[in-house]
Tab-separated table of N, CA and C in Angstrom:
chain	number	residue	atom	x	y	z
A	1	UNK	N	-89.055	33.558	-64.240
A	1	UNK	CA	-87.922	34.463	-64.158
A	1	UNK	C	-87.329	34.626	-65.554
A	2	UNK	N	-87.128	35.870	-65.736
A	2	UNK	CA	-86.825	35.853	-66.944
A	2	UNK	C	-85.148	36.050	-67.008
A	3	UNK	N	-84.449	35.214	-68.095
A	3	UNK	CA	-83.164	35.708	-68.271
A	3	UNK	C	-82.388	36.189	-69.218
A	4	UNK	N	-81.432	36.676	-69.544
A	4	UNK	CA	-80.825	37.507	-70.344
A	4	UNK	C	-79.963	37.250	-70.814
A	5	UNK	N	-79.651	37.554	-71.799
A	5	UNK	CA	-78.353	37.292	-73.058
A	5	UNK	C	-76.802	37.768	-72.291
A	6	UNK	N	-77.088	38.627	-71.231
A	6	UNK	CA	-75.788	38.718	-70.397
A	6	UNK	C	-75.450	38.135	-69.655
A	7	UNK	N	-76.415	37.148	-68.632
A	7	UNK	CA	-76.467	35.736	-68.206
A	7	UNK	C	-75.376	35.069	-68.882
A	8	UNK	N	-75.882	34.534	-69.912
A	8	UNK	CA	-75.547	33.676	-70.664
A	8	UNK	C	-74.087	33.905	-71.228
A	9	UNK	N	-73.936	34.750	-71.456
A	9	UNK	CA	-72.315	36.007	-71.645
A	9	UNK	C	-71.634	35.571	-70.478
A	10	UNK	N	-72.390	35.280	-68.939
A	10	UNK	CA	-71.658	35.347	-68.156
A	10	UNK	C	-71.187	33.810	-67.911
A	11	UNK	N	-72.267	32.745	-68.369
A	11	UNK	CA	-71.964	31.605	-68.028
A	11	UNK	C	-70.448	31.145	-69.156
A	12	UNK	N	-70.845	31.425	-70.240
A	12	UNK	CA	-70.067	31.335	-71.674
A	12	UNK	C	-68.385	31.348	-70.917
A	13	UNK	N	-68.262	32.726	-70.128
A	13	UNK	CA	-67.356	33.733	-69.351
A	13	UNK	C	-66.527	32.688	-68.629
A	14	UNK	N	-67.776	32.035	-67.516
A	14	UNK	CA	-66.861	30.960	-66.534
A	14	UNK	C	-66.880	29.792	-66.878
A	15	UNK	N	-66.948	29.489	-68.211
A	15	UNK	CA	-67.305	28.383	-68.879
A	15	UNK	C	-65.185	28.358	-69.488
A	16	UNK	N	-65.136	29.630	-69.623
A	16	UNK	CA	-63.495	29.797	-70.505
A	16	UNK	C	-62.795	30.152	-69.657
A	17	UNK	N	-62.746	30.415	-68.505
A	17	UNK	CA	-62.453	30.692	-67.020
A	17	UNK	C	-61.924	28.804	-66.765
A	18	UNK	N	-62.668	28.471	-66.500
A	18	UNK	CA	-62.687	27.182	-65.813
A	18	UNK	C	-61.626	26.167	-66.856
A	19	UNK	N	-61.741	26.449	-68.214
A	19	UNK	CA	-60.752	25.966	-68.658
A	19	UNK	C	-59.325	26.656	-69.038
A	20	UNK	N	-58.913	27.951	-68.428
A	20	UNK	CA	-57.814	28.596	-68.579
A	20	UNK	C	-56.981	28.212	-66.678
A	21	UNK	N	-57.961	28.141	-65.413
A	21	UNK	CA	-57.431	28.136	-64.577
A	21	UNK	C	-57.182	26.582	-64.168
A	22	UNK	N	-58.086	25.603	-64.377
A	22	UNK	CA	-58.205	24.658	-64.210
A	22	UNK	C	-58.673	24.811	-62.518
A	23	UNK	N	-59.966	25.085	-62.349
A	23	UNK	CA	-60.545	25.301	-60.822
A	23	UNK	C	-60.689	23.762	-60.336
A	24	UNK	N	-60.553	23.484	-59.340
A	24	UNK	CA	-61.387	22.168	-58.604
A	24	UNK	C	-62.779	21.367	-59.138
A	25	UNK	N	-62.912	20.122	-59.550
A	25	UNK	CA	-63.871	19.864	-60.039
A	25	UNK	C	-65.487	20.509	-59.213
A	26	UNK	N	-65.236	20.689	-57.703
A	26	UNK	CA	-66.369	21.074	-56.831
A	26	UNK	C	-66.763	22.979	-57.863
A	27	UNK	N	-65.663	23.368	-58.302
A	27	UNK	CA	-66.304	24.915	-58.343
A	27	UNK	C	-66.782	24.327	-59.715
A	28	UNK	N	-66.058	23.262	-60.780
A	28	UNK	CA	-66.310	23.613	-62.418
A	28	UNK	C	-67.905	22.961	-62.185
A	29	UNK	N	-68.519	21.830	-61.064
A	29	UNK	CA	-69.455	21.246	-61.615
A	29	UNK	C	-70.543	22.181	-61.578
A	30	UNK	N	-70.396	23.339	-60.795
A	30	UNK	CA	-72.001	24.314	-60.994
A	30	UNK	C	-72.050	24.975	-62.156
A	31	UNK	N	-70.669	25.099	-62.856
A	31	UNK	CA	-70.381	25.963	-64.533
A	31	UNK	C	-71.061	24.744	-65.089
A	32	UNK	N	-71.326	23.214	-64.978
A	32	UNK	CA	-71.303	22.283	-65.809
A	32	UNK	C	-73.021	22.497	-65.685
A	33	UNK	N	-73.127	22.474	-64.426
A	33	UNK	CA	-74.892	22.150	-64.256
A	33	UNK	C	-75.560	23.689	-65.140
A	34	UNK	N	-74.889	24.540	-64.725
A	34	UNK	CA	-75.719	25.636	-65.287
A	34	UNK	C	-75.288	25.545	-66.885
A	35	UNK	N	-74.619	25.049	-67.612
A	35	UNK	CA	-74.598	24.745	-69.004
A	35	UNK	C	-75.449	23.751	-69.548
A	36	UNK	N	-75.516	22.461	-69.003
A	36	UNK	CA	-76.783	21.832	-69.308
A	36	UNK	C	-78.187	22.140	-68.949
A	37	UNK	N	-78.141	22.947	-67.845
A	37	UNK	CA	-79.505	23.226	-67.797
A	37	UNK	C	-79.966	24.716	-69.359
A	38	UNK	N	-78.933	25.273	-69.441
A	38	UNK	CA	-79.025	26.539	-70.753
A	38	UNK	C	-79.613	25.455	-72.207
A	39	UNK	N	-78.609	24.460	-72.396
A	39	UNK	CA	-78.696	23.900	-73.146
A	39	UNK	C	-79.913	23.261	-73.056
A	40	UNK	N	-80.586	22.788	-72.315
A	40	UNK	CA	-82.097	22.324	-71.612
A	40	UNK	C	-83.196	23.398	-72.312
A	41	UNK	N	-82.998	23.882	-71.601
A	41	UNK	CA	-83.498	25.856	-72.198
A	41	UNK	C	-83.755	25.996	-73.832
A	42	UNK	N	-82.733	25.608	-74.161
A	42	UNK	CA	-82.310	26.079	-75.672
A	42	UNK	C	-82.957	25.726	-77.024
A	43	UNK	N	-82.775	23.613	-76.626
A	43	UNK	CA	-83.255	22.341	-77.473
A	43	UNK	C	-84.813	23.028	-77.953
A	44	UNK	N	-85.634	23.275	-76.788
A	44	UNK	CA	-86.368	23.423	-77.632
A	44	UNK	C	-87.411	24.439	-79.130
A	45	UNK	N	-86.318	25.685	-78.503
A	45	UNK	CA	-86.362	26.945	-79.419
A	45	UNK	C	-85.572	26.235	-81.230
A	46	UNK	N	-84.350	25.335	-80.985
A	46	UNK	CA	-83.726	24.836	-81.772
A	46	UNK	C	-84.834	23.302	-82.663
A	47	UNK	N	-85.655	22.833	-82.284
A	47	UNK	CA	-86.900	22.216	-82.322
A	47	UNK	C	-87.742	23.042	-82.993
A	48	UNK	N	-88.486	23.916	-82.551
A	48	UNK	CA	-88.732	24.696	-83.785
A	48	UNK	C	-88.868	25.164	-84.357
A	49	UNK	N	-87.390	25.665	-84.591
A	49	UNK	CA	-86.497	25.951	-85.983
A	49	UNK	C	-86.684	25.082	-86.577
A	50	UNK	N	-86.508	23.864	-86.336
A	50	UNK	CA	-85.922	22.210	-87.474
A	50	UNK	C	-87.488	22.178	-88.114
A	51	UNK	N	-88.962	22.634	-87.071
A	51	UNK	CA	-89.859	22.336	-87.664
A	51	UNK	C	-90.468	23.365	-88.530
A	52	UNK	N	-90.237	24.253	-88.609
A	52	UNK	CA	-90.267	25.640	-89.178
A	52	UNK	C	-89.376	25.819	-91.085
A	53	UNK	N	-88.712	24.541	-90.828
A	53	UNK	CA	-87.944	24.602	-92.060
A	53	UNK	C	-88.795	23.783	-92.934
A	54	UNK	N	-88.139	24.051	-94.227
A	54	UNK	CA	-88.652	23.191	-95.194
A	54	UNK	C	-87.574	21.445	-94.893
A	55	UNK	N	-88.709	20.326	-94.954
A	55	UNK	CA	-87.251	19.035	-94.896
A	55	UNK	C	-86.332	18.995	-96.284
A	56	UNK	N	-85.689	18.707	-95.452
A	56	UNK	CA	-83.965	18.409	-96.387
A	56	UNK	C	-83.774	19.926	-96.827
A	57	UNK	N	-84.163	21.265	-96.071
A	57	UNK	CA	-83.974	22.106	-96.400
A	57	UNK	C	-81.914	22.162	-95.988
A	58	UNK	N	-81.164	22.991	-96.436
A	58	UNK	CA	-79.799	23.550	-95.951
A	58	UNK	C	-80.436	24.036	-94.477
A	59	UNK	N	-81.331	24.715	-94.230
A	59	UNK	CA	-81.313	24.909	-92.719
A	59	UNK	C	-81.885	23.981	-92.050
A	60	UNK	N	-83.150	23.450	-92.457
A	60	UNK	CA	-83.441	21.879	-91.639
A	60	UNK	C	-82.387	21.345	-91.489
A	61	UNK	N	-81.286	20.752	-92.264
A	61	UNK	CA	-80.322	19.845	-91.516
A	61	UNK	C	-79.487	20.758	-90.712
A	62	UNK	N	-78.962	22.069	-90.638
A	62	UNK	CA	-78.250	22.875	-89.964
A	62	UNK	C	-78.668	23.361	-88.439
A	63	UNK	N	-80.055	22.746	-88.513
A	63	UNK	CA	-80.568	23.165	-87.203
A	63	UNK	C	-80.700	21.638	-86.276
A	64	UNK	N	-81.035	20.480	-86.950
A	64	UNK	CA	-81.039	18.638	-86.965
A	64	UNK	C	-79.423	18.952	-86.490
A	65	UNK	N	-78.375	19.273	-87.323
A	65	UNK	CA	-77.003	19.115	-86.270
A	65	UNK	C	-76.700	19.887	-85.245
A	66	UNK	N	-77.271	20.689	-85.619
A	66	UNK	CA	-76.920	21.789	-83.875
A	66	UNK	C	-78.067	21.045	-82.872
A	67	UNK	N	-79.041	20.705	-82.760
A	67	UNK	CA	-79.970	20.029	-81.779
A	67	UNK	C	-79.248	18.340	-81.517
A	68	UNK	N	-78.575	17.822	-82.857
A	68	UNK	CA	-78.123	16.733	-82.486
A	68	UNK	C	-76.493	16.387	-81.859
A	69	UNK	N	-76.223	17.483	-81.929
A	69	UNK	CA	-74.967	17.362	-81.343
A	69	UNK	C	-74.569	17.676	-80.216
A	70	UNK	N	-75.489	18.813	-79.796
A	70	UNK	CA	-75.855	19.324	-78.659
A	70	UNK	C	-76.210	18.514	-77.444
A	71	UNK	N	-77.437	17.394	-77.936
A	71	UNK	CA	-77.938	16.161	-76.935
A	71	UNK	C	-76.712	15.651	-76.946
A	72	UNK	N	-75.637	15.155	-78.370
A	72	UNK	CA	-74.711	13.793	-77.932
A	72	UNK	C	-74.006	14.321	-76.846
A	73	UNK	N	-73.238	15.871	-76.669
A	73	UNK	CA	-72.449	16.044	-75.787
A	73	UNK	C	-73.114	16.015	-74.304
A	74	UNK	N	-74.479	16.351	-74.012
A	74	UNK	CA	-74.815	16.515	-72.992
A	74	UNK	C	-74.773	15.667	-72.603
A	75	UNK	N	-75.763	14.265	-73.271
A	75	UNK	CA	-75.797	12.817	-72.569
A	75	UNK	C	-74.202	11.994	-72.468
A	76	UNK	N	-73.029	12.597	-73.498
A	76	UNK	CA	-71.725	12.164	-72.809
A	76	UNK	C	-71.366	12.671	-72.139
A	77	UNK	N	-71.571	13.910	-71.564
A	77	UNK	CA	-71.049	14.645	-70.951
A	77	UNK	C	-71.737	14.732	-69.470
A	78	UNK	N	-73.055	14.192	-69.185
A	78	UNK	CA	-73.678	13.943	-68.209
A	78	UNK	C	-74.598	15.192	-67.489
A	79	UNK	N	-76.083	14.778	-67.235
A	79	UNK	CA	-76.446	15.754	-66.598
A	79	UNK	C	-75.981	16.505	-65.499
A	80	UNK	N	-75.090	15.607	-64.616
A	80	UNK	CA	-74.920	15.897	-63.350
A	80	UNK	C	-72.735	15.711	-63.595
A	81	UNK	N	-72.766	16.422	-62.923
A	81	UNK	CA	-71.181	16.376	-63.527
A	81	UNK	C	-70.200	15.109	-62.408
A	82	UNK	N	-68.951	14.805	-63.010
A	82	UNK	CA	-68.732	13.459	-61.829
A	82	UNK	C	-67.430	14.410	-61.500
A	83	UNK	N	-67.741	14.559	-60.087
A	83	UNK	CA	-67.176	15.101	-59.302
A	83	UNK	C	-65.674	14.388	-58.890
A	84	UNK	N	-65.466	13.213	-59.523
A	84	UNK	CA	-64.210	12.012	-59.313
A	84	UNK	C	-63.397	12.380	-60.421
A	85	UNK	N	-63.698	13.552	-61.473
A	85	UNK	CA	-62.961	13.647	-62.243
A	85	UNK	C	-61.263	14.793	-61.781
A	86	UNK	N	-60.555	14.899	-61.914
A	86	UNK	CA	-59.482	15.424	-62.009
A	86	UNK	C	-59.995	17.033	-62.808
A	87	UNK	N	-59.672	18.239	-62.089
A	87	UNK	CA	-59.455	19.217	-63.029
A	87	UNK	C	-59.589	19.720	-64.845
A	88	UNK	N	-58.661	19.358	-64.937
A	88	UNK	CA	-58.617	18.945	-66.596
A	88	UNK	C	-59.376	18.755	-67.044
A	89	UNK	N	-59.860	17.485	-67.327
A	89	UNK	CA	-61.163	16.320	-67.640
A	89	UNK	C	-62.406	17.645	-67.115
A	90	UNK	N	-62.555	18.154	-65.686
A	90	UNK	CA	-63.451	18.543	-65.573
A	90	UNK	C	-63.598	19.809	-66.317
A	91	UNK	N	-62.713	20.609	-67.003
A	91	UNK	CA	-62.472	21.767	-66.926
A	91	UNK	C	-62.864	21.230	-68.658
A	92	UNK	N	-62.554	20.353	-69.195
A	92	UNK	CA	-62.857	20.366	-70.880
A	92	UNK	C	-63.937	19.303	-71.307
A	93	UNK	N	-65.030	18.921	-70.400
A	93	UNK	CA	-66.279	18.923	-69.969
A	93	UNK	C	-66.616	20.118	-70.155
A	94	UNK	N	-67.095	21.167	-69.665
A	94	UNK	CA	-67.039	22.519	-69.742
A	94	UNK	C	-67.103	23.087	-70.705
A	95	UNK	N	-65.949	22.461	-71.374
A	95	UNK	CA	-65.367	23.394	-72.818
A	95	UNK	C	-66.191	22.887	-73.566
A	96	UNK	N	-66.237	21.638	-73.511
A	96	UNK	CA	-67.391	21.399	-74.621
A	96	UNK	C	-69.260	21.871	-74.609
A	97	UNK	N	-69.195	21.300	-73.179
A	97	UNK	CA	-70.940	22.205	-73.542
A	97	UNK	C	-70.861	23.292	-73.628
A	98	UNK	N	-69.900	24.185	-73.175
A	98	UNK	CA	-69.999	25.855	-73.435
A	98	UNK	C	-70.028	25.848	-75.450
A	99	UNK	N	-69.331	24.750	-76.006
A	99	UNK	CA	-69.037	25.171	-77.787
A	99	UNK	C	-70.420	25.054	-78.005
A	100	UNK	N	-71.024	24.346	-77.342
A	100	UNK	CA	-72.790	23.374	-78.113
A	100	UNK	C	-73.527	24.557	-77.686
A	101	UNK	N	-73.440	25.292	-76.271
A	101	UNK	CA	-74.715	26.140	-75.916
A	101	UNK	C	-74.038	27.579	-77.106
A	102	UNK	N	-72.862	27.651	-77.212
A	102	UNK	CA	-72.863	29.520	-78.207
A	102	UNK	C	-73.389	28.828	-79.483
A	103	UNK	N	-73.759	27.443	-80.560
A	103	UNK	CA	-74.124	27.212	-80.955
A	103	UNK	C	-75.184	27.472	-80.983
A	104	UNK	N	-76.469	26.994	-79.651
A	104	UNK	CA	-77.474	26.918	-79.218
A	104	UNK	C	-77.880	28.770	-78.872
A	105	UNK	N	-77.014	29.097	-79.169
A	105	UNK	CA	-77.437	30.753	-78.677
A	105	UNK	C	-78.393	31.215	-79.739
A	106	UNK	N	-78.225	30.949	-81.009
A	106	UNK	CA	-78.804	31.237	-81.831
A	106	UNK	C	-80.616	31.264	-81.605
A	107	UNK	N	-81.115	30.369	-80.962
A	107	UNK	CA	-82.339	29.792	-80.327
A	107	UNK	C	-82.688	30.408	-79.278
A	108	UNK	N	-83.070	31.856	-78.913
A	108	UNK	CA	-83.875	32.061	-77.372
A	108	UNK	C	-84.484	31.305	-77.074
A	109	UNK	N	-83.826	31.124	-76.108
A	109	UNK	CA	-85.118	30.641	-74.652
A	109	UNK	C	-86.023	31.172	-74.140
A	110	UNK	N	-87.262	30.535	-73.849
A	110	UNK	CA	-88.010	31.378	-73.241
A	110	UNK	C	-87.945	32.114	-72.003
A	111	UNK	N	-88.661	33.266	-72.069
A	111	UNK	CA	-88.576	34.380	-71.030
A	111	UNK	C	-87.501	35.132	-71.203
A	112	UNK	N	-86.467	34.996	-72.231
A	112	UNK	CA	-85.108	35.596	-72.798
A	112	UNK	C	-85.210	36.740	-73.268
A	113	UNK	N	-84.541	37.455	-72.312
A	113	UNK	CA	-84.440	39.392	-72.938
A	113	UNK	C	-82.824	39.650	-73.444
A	114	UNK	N	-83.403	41.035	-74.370
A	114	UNK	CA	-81.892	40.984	-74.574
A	114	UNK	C	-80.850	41.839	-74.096
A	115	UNK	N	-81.210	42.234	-72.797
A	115	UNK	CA	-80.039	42.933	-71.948
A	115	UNK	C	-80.344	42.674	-70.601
């Protein structure tokens, strides 16, 4: 299946949604799952880039921090979202993998069109 850059517009969308209304952790955790799974998507278009560079190039390390910062938030941030969290907490969960995946935008995914 192929998906699209307006997808992704749309997840971005209820990604800033979820932290302006503060929804129930039950609605934010499918914004959470469908952000790690994008970000899933992403790592490896951002991979290689990093290998595509020259090392210790300005973009080798620029692409090494966007791939590495990207994993730290996911694995703190959890594949699966904890549903015991309070609003808030859940809602800036959210906020953060939504900053790592418009990072990660830069990197199509495969099967990625652009409308």
């Amino acid at each position: 299946m192929s998906r699209t850059t307006a997808q992704v517009d749309g997840l971005l969308a209820a990604a800033g949604e979820a932290c302006r209304t503060l929804p129930a952790p039950e609605v934010t955790a499918e914004v959470h799952r469908r952000l790690v799974a994008e970000i899933r998507l992403r790592l490896p278009g951002a991979e290689r880039a990093v290998a595509a560079a020259p090392v210790r190039s300005r973009d080798w390390y620029r692409h090494l921090k966007v791939i590495d910062d990207a994993r730290a938030a996911w694995e703190a941030k959890g594949e699966e979202p904890d549903l015991r969290v309070g609003p808030m907490a859940a809602a800036l969960r959210v906020g953060e993998l939504a900053r790592h995946l418009r990072k990660l935008r830069a990197y199509p995914a495969e099967g990625e069109v652009g409308a």
